[in-house]
PDB file of C-alpha atoms and ligand atoms in Angstrom:
ATOM      1  CA  UNK A   1       0.254  -0.028   0.192  1.00 87.00           C
ATOM      2  CA  UNK A   2       1.130   3.488  -1.061  1.00 95.00           C
ATOM      3  CA  UNK A   3       0.273   6.861   0.108  1.00 98.00           C
ATOM      4  CA  UNK A   4      -0.022   8.691  -3.308  1.00 98.00           C
ATOM      5  CA  UNK A   5      -0.188  12.554  -3.916  1.00 98.00           C
ATOM      6  CA  UNK A   6      -3.888  14.257  -3.611  1.00 98.00           C
ATOM      7  CA  UNK A   7      -4.936  16.300  -6.790  1.00 98.00           C
ATOM      8  CA  UNK A   8      -6.466  19.761  -5.624  1.00 98.00           C
ATOM      9  CA  UNK A   9      -7.829  22.898  -7.178  1.00 98.00           C
ATOM     10  CA  UNK A  10      -7.024  24.333  -9.678  1.00 98.00           C
ATOM     11  CA  UNK A  11      -6.592  21.035 -11.107  1.00 98.00           C
ATOM     12  CA  UNK A  12     -10.246  21.137 -12.625  1.00 98.00           C
ATOM     13  CA  UNK A  13      -9.207  19.457 -15.943  1.00 98.00           C
ATOM     14  CA  UNK A  14      -8.779  16.244 -13.686  1.00 99.00           C
ATOM     15  CA  UNK A  15     -11.467  16.880 -10.940  1.00 99.00           C
ATOM     16  CA  UNK A  16     -13.792  17.324 -13.410  1.00 98.00           C
ATOM     17  CA  UNK A  17     -13.499  14.183 -15.186  1.00 98.00           C
ATOM     18  CA  UNK A  18     -16.224  11.464 -15.433  1.00 99.00           C
ATOM     19  CA  UNK A  19     -14.743   8.399 -14.159  1.00 99.00           C
ATOM     20  CA  UNK A  20     -15.611   5.050 -16.018  1.00 98.00           C
ATOM     21  CA  UNK A  21     -17.069   1.872 -14.534  1.00 99.00           C
ATOM     22  CA  UNK A  22     -14.370  -0.707 -13.273  1.00 99.00           C
ATOM     23  CA  UNK A  23     -13.881  -4.202 -13.254  1.00 98.00           C
ATOM     24  CA  UNK A  24     -13.251  -5.375  -9.799  1.00 98.00           C
ATOM     25  CA  UNK A  25      -9.674  -7.264 -10.383  1.00 98.00           C
ATOM     26  CA  UNK A  26      -6.357  -7.105  -8.691  1.00 98.00           C
ATOM     27  CA  UNK A  27      -5.631  -4.082 -10.102  1.00 98.00           C
ATOM     28  CA  UNK A  28      -8.548  -2.384  -8.663  1.00 98.00           C
ATOM     29  CA  UNK A  29      -7.781  -4.084  -5.461  1.00 98.00           C
ATOM     30  CA  UNK A  30      -4.424  -2.601  -5.390  1.00 98.00           C
ATOM     31  CA  UNK A  31      -5.797   1.010  -6.055  1.00 98.00           C
ATOM     32  CA  UNK A  32      -8.487   0.391  -3.378  1.00 98.00           C
ATOM     33  CA  UNK A  33      -5.832  -0.155  -1.024  1.00 98.00           C
ATOM     34  CA  UNK A  34      -3.538   3.026  -2.070  1.00 98.00           C
ATOM     35  CA  UNK A  35      -6.728   4.919  -1.789  1.00 98.00           C
ATOM     36  CA  UNK A  36      -7.111   3.668   1.773  1.00 98.00           C
ATOM     37  CA  UNK A  37      -3.983   4.675   3.068  1.00 97.00           C
ATOM     38  CA  UNK A  38      -3.672   7.845   1.359  1.00 98.00           C
ATOM     39  CA  UNK A  39      -7.066   8.666   3.153  1.00 98.00           C
ATOM     40  CA  UNK A  40      -5.839   7.341   6.466  1.00 96.00           C
ATOM     41  CA  UNK A  41      -2.703   9.480   5.883  1.00 97.00           C
ATOM     42  CA  UNK A  42      -4.420  13.008   5.057  1.00 97.00           C
ATOM     43  CA  UNK A  43      -6.652  12.139   7.160  1.00 96.00           C
ATOM     44  CA  UNK A  44      -9.936  12.120   5.662  1.00 97.00           C
ATOM     45  CA  UNK A  45     -13.126   9.831   6.021  1.00 97.00           C
ATOM     46  CA  UNK A  46     -13.425   9.436   2.180  1.00 98.00           C
ATOM     47  CA  UNK A  47     -11.782   9.305  -0.932  1.00 98.00           C
ATOM     48  CA  UNK A  48     -12.692   8.812  -4.672  1.00 99.00           C
ATOM     49  CA  UNK A  49     -10.074   7.228  -7.218  1.00 99.00           C
ATOM     50  CA  UNK A  50     -10.426  10.568  -9.225  1.00 99.00           C
ATOM     51  CA  UNK A  51      -8.522  12.509  -6.545  1.00 99.00           C
ATOM     52  CA  UNK A  52      -5.638  10.378  -7.240  1.00 99.00           C
ATOM     53  CA  UNK A  53      -5.625  11.179 -10.871  1.00 98.00           C
ATOM     54  CA  UNK A  54      -7.261   7.741 -11.862  1.00 99.00           C
ATOM     55  CA  UNK A  55     -10.663   8.142 -13.685  1.00 99.00           C
ATOM     56  CA  UNK A  56     -12.585   4.846 -12.164  1.00 99.00           C
ATOM     57  CA  UNK A  57     -15.503   4.502 -10.335  1.00 99.00           C
ATOM     58  CA  UNK A  58     -13.886   3.451  -7.229  1.00 99.00           C
ATOM     59  CA  UNK A  59     -14.253   4.882  -3.488  1.00 99.00           C
ATOM     60  CA  UNK A  60     -13.381   4.019  -0.035  1.00 98.00           C
ATOM     61  CA  UNK A  61     -15.226   5.630   2.977  1.00 98.00           C
ATOM     62  CA  UNK A  62     -14.322   5.153   6.618  1.00 98.00           C
ATOM     63  CA  UNK A  63     -16.045   7.390   9.338  1.00 96.00           C
ATOM     64  CA  UNK A  64     -14.585   5.643  12.499  1.00 94.00           C
ATOM     65  CA  UNK A  65     -13.207   8.275  14.758  1.00 81.00           C
ATOM     66  CA  UNK A  66     -11.042   5.628  16.704  1.00 77.00           C
ATOM     67  CA  UNK A  67      -8.012   3.754  14.775  1.00 71.00           C
ATOM     68  CA  UNK A  68      -9.127   0.419  16.826  1.00 76.00           C
ATOM     69  CA  UNK A  69     -12.705   0.348  15.338  1.00 84.00           C
ATOM     70  CA  UNK A  70     -11.650   1.079  11.599  1.00 87.00           C
ATOM     71  CA  UNK A  71     -14.413   0.136   9.421  1.00 89.00           C
ATOM     72  CA  UNK A  72     -13.416   0.981   5.719  1.00 97.00           C
ATOM     73  CA  UNK A  73     -16.210   0.282   3.232  1.00 98.00           C
ATOM     74  CA  UNK A  74     -14.910  -0.390  -0.479  1.00 98.00           C
ATOM     75  CA  UNK A  75     -17.201   0.621  -3.347  1.00 99.00           C
ATOM     76  CA  UNK A  76     -17.018   0.023  -7.261  1.00 99.00           C
ATOM     77  CA  UNK A  77     -19.476   1.296  -9.590  1.00 99.00           C
ATOM     78  CA  UNK A  78     -21.851   2.646  -6.669  1.00 99.00           C
ATOM     79  CA  UNK A  79     -25.333   3.707  -7.649  1.00 98.00           C
ATOM     80  CA  UNK A  80     -27.814   5.400  -5.462  1.00 98.00           C
ATOM     81  CA  UNK A  81     -30.767   3.194  -5.728  1.00 98.00           C
ATOM     82  CA  UNK A  82     -33.034   5.348  -3.207  1.00 99.00           C
ATOM     83  CA  UNK A  83     -32.809   8.668  -1.314  1.00 98.00           C
ATOM     84  CA  UNK A  84     -34.843  10.245   1.378  1.00 98.00           C
ATOM     85  CA  UNK A  85     -36.999  13.036   0.802  1.00 98.00           C
ATOM     86  CA  UNK A  86     -35.722  14.362   4.187  1.00 98.00           C
ATOM     87  CA  UNK A  87     -32.730  16.677   3.866  1.00 98.00           C
ATOM     88  CA  UNK A  88     -29.595  17.020   6.195  1.00 98.00           C
ATOM     89  CA  UNK A  89     -27.484  19.785   6.260  1.00 98.00           C
ATOM     90  CA  UNK A  90     -23.618  19.111   6.907  1.00 98.00           C
ATOM     91  CA  UNK A  91     -20.386  21.007   7.218  1.00 98.00           C
ATOM     92  CA  UNK A  92     -18.189  19.912   4.368  1.00 98.00           C
ATOM     93  CA  UNK A  93     -14.772  19.916   3.535  1.00 98.00           C
ATOM     94  CA  UNK A  94     -12.876  18.171   0.769  1.00 98.00           C
ATOM     95  CA  UNK A  95      -8.900  16.919   0.419  1.00 98.00           C
ATOM     96  CA  UNK A  96      -8.874  18.255  -2.987  1.00 98.00           C
ATOM     97  CA  UNK A  97      -9.958  21.698  -1.634  1.00 98.00           C
ATOM     98  CA  UNK A  98      -7.809  22.100   1.122  1.00 98.00           C
ATOM     99  CA  UNK A  99      -8.723  24.385   4.377  1.00 98.00           C
ATOM    100  CA  UNK A 100     -12.275  25.440   3.026  1.00 98.00           C
ATOM    101  CA  UNK A 101     -15.650  24.271   4.803  1.00 98.00           C
ATOM    102  CA  UNK A 102     -19.215  25.061   4.116  1.00 98.00           C
ATOM    103  CA  UNK A 103     -22.672  23.898   4.952  1.00 98.00           C
ATOM    104  CA  UNK A 104     -24.107  21.362   1.951  1.00 98.00           C
ATOM    105  CA  UNK A 105     -28.082  20.178   2.167  1.00 98.00           C
ATOM    106  CA  UNK A 106     -28.483  16.691   0.727  1.00 98.00           C
ATOM    107  CA  UNK A 107     -30.944  13.750   1.265  1.00 98.00           C
ATOM    108  CA  UNK A 108     -30.480  12.498   4.813  1.00 98.00           C
ATOM    109  CA  UNK A 109     -30.533   8.884   3.733  1.00 98.00           C
ATOM    110  CA  UNK A 110     -29.472   6.757   0.732  1.00 99.00           C
ATOM    111  CA  UNK A 111     -29.607   3.315  -0.393  1.00 98.00           C
ATOM    112  CA  UNK A 112     -26.603   2.670  -2.499  1.00 99.00           C
ATOM    113  CA  UNK A 113     -25.867  -0.525  -4.807  1.00 99.00           C
ATOM    114  CA  UNK A 114     -22.150  -1.492  -5.236  1.00 99.00           C
ATOM    115  CA  UNK A 115     -19.561  -4.053  -5.931  1.00 99.00           C
ATOM    116  CA  UNK A 116     -17.326  -4.447  -2.797  1.00 98.00           C
ATOM    117  CA  UNK A 117     -13.661  -5.180  -2.831  1.00 98.00           C
ATOM    118  CA  UNK A 118     -14.116  -9.030  -3.859  1.00 98.00           C
ATOM    119  CA  UNK A 119     -16.473  -7.893  -6.675  1.00 98.00           C
ATOM    120  CA  UNK A 120     -19.739  -8.930  -4.670  1.00 98.00           C
ATOM    121  CA  UNK A 121     -22.849  -7.030  -5.343  1.00 98.00           C
ATOM    122  CA  UNK A 122     -23.963  -5.247  -2.079  1.00 98.00           C
ATOM    123  CA  UNK A 123     -26.677  -2.775  -0.784  1.00 98.00           C
ATOM    124  CA  UNK A 124     -26.041  -0.433   2.009  1.00 98.00           C
ATOM    125  CA  UNK A 125     -28.747   1.702   3.439  1.00 98.00           C
ATOM    126  CA  UNK A 126     -26.899   4.938   5.011  1.00 98.00           C
ATOM    127  CA  UNK A 127     -27.833   7.659   7.116  1.00 98.00           C
ATOM    128  CA  UNK A 128     -25.906  10.653   9.075  1.00 97.00           C
ATOM    129  CA  UNK A 129     -22.471  11.300   8.254  1.00 98.00           C
ATOM    130  CA  UNK A 130     -22.036   8.256   6.116  1.00 98.00           C
ATOM    131  CA  UNK A 131     -24.609   9.096   3.954  1.00 98.00           C
ATOM    132  CA  UNK A 132     -23.227  12.198   3.285  1.00 98.00           C
ATOM    133  CA  UNK A 133     -19.537  11.107   2.987  1.00 98.00           C
ATOM    134  CA  UNK A 134     -20.991   8.709   0.148  1.00 99.00           C
ATOM    135  CA  UNK A 135     -23.044  11.139  -1.587  1.00 99.00           C
ATOM    136  CA  UNK A 136     -19.865  13.371  -1.851  1.00 99.00           C
ATOM    137  CA  UNK A 137     -17.498  10.535  -2.971  1.00 99.00           C
ATOM    138  CA  UNK A 138     -20.402   9.551  -5.628  1.00 99.00           C
ATOM    139  CA  UNK A 139     -20.317  13.227  -6.958  1.00 99.00           C
ATOM    140  CA  UNK A 140     -16.309  12.881  -7.524  1.00 99.00           C
ATOM    141  CA  UNK A 141     -17.305  10.069  -9.627  1.00 99.00           C
ATOM    142  CA  UNK A 142     -19.095  12.176 -11.869  1.00 99.00           C
ATOM    143  CA  UNK A 143     -16.722  15.434 -11.690  1.00 99.00           C
ATOM    144  CA  UNK A 144     -18.833  16.984  -9.277  1.00 99.00           C
ATOM    145  CA  UNK A 145     -17.354  18.960  -6.070  1.00 99.00           C
ATOM    146  CA  UNK A 146     -19.180  20.009  -2.808  1.00 98.00           C
ATOM    147  CA  UNK A 147     -18.556  23.326  -3.775  1.00 98.00           C
ATOM    148  CA  UNK A 148     -21.050  22.937  -6.659  1.00 98.00           C
ATOM    149  CA  UNK A 149     -23.886  22.629  -4.340  1.00 98.00           C
ATOM    150  CA  UNK A 150     -23.011  26.210  -2.382  1.00 98.00           C
ATOM    151  CA  UNK A 151     -23.630  29.789  -3.712  1.00 98.00           C
ATOM    152  CA  UNK A 152     -21.780  30.551  -7.166  1.00 98.00           C
ATOM    153  CA  UNK A 153     -20.533  33.912  -5.040  1.00 98.00           C
ATOM    154  CA  UNK A 154     -18.579  31.252  -2.635  1.00 98.00           C
ATOM    155  CA  UNK A 155     -18.008  29.039  -5.164  1.00 98.00           C
ATOM    156  CA  UNK A 156     -16.202  31.567  -7.528  1.00 98.00           C
ATOM    157  CA  UNK A 157     -14.248  32.972  -4.429  1.00 98.00           C
ATOM    158  CA  UNK A 158     -12.853  29.601  -3.568  1.00 98.00           C
ATOM    159  CA  UNK A 159     -11.982  28.987  -7.257  1.00 98.00           C
ATOM    160  CA  UNK A 160     -10.297  32.127  -7.572  1.00 98.00           C
ATOM    161  CA  UNK A 161      -8.406  32.023  -4.480  1.00 98.00           C
ATOM    162  CA  UNK A 162      -6.681  28.179  -5.340  1.00 98.00           C
ATOM    163  CA  UNK A 163      -6.198  29.617  -9.146  1.00 98.00           C
ATOM    164  CA  UNK A 164      -4.236  32.794  -7.631  1.00 98.00           C
ATOM    165  CA  UNK A 165      -2.150  30.533  -5.189  1.00 97.00           C
ATOM    166  CA  UNK A 166      -1.040  28.068  -8.002  1.00 96.00           C
ATOM    167  CA  UNK A 167      -0.029  31.346 -10.118  1.00 96.00           C
ATOM    168  CA  UNK A 168       1.969  32.415  -7.503  1.00 94.00           C
ATOM    169  CA  UNK A 169       3.357  29.312  -6.624  1.00 87.00           C
ATOM    170  CA  UNK A 170       4.862  28.986 -10.398  1.00 77.00           C
ATOM    171  CA  UNK A 171       6.661  32.157 -10.187  1.00 76.00           C
TER     172      UNK A 171
HETATM  173  O1  GNR B 201     -12.462  13.808   4.664  1.00 52.17           O
HETATM  174  C1  GNR B 201     -13.443  14.387   4.350  1.00 52.17           C
HETATM  175  N1  GNR B 201     -14.907  14.966   5.107  1.00 52.17           N
HETATM  176  C2  GNR B 201     -15.610  14.898   4.818  1.00 52.17           C
HETATM  177  C3  GNR B 201     -16.658  15.742   5.742  1.00 52.17           C
HETATM  178  C4  GNR B 201     -18.040  16.142   5.293  1.00 52.17           C
HETATM  179  C5  GNR B 201     -18.251  15.932   4.276  1.00 52.17           C
HETATM  180  C6  GNR B 201     -17.575  15.160   3.517  1.00 52.17           C
HETATM  181  C7  GNR B 201     -16.311  14.645   3.567  1.00 52.17           C
HETATM  182  S1  GNR B 201     -15.099  13.690   2.622  1.00 52.17           S
HETATM  183  C8  GNR B 201     -13.742  14.428   2.924  1.00 52.17           C
HETATM  184  C9  GNR B 201     -12.812  13.570   2.108  1.00 52.17           C
HETATM  185  C10 GNR B 201     -13.051  14.039   0.855  1.00 52.17           C
HETATM  186  O2  GNR B 201     -12.693  15.075   0.141  1.00 52.17           O
HETATM  187  N2  GNR B 201     -13.778  12.917  -0.230  1.00 52.17           N
HETATM  188  O3  GNR B 201     -13.795  13.002  -1.473  1.00 52.17           O
HETATM  189 NI1   NI B 202     -13.998  15.199  -1.757  1.00 52.17          NI
END
């Protein structure tokens, strides 16, 4: 397992890509393992493959707080097959948009169908932070960032901040 660099803004060329469905083979399992190690190292509670620059529909999630009770979830080709009408607001952040946090409203509960690390079909009913995190990661697979769910004013401001920081860094 290897910690890999995480792609951040302003690299929208990568982060906006639509990820492709994946077959759960040995290569996919290796990518899952690198994603998990990178996520724990960051640290974060979720990671999508595109954040490592790989446009495949794979994500990992672990919302457990204690290192002793680690419960990683590996999902390939996840699909939301049901979402609650009730919404929930969470303060979200993203490893690809460091040090920026904003409230985002999403369905409070979702049912997700996916292939696990062994390529077996699974269905999970998620609520609370887990539901939010899974939706945030599935957004990544579709080139969507959490800032797409906030006001255009706030989004433009943060995108500009990262563009400027990269410009100055290159001087
Ligand atoms: O580490 C993360 N925390 C988080 C907090 C609230 C809602 C979503 C997330 S996901 C984020 C890691 C990340 O960027 N995953 O794509
Ligand atoms: Ni993210």
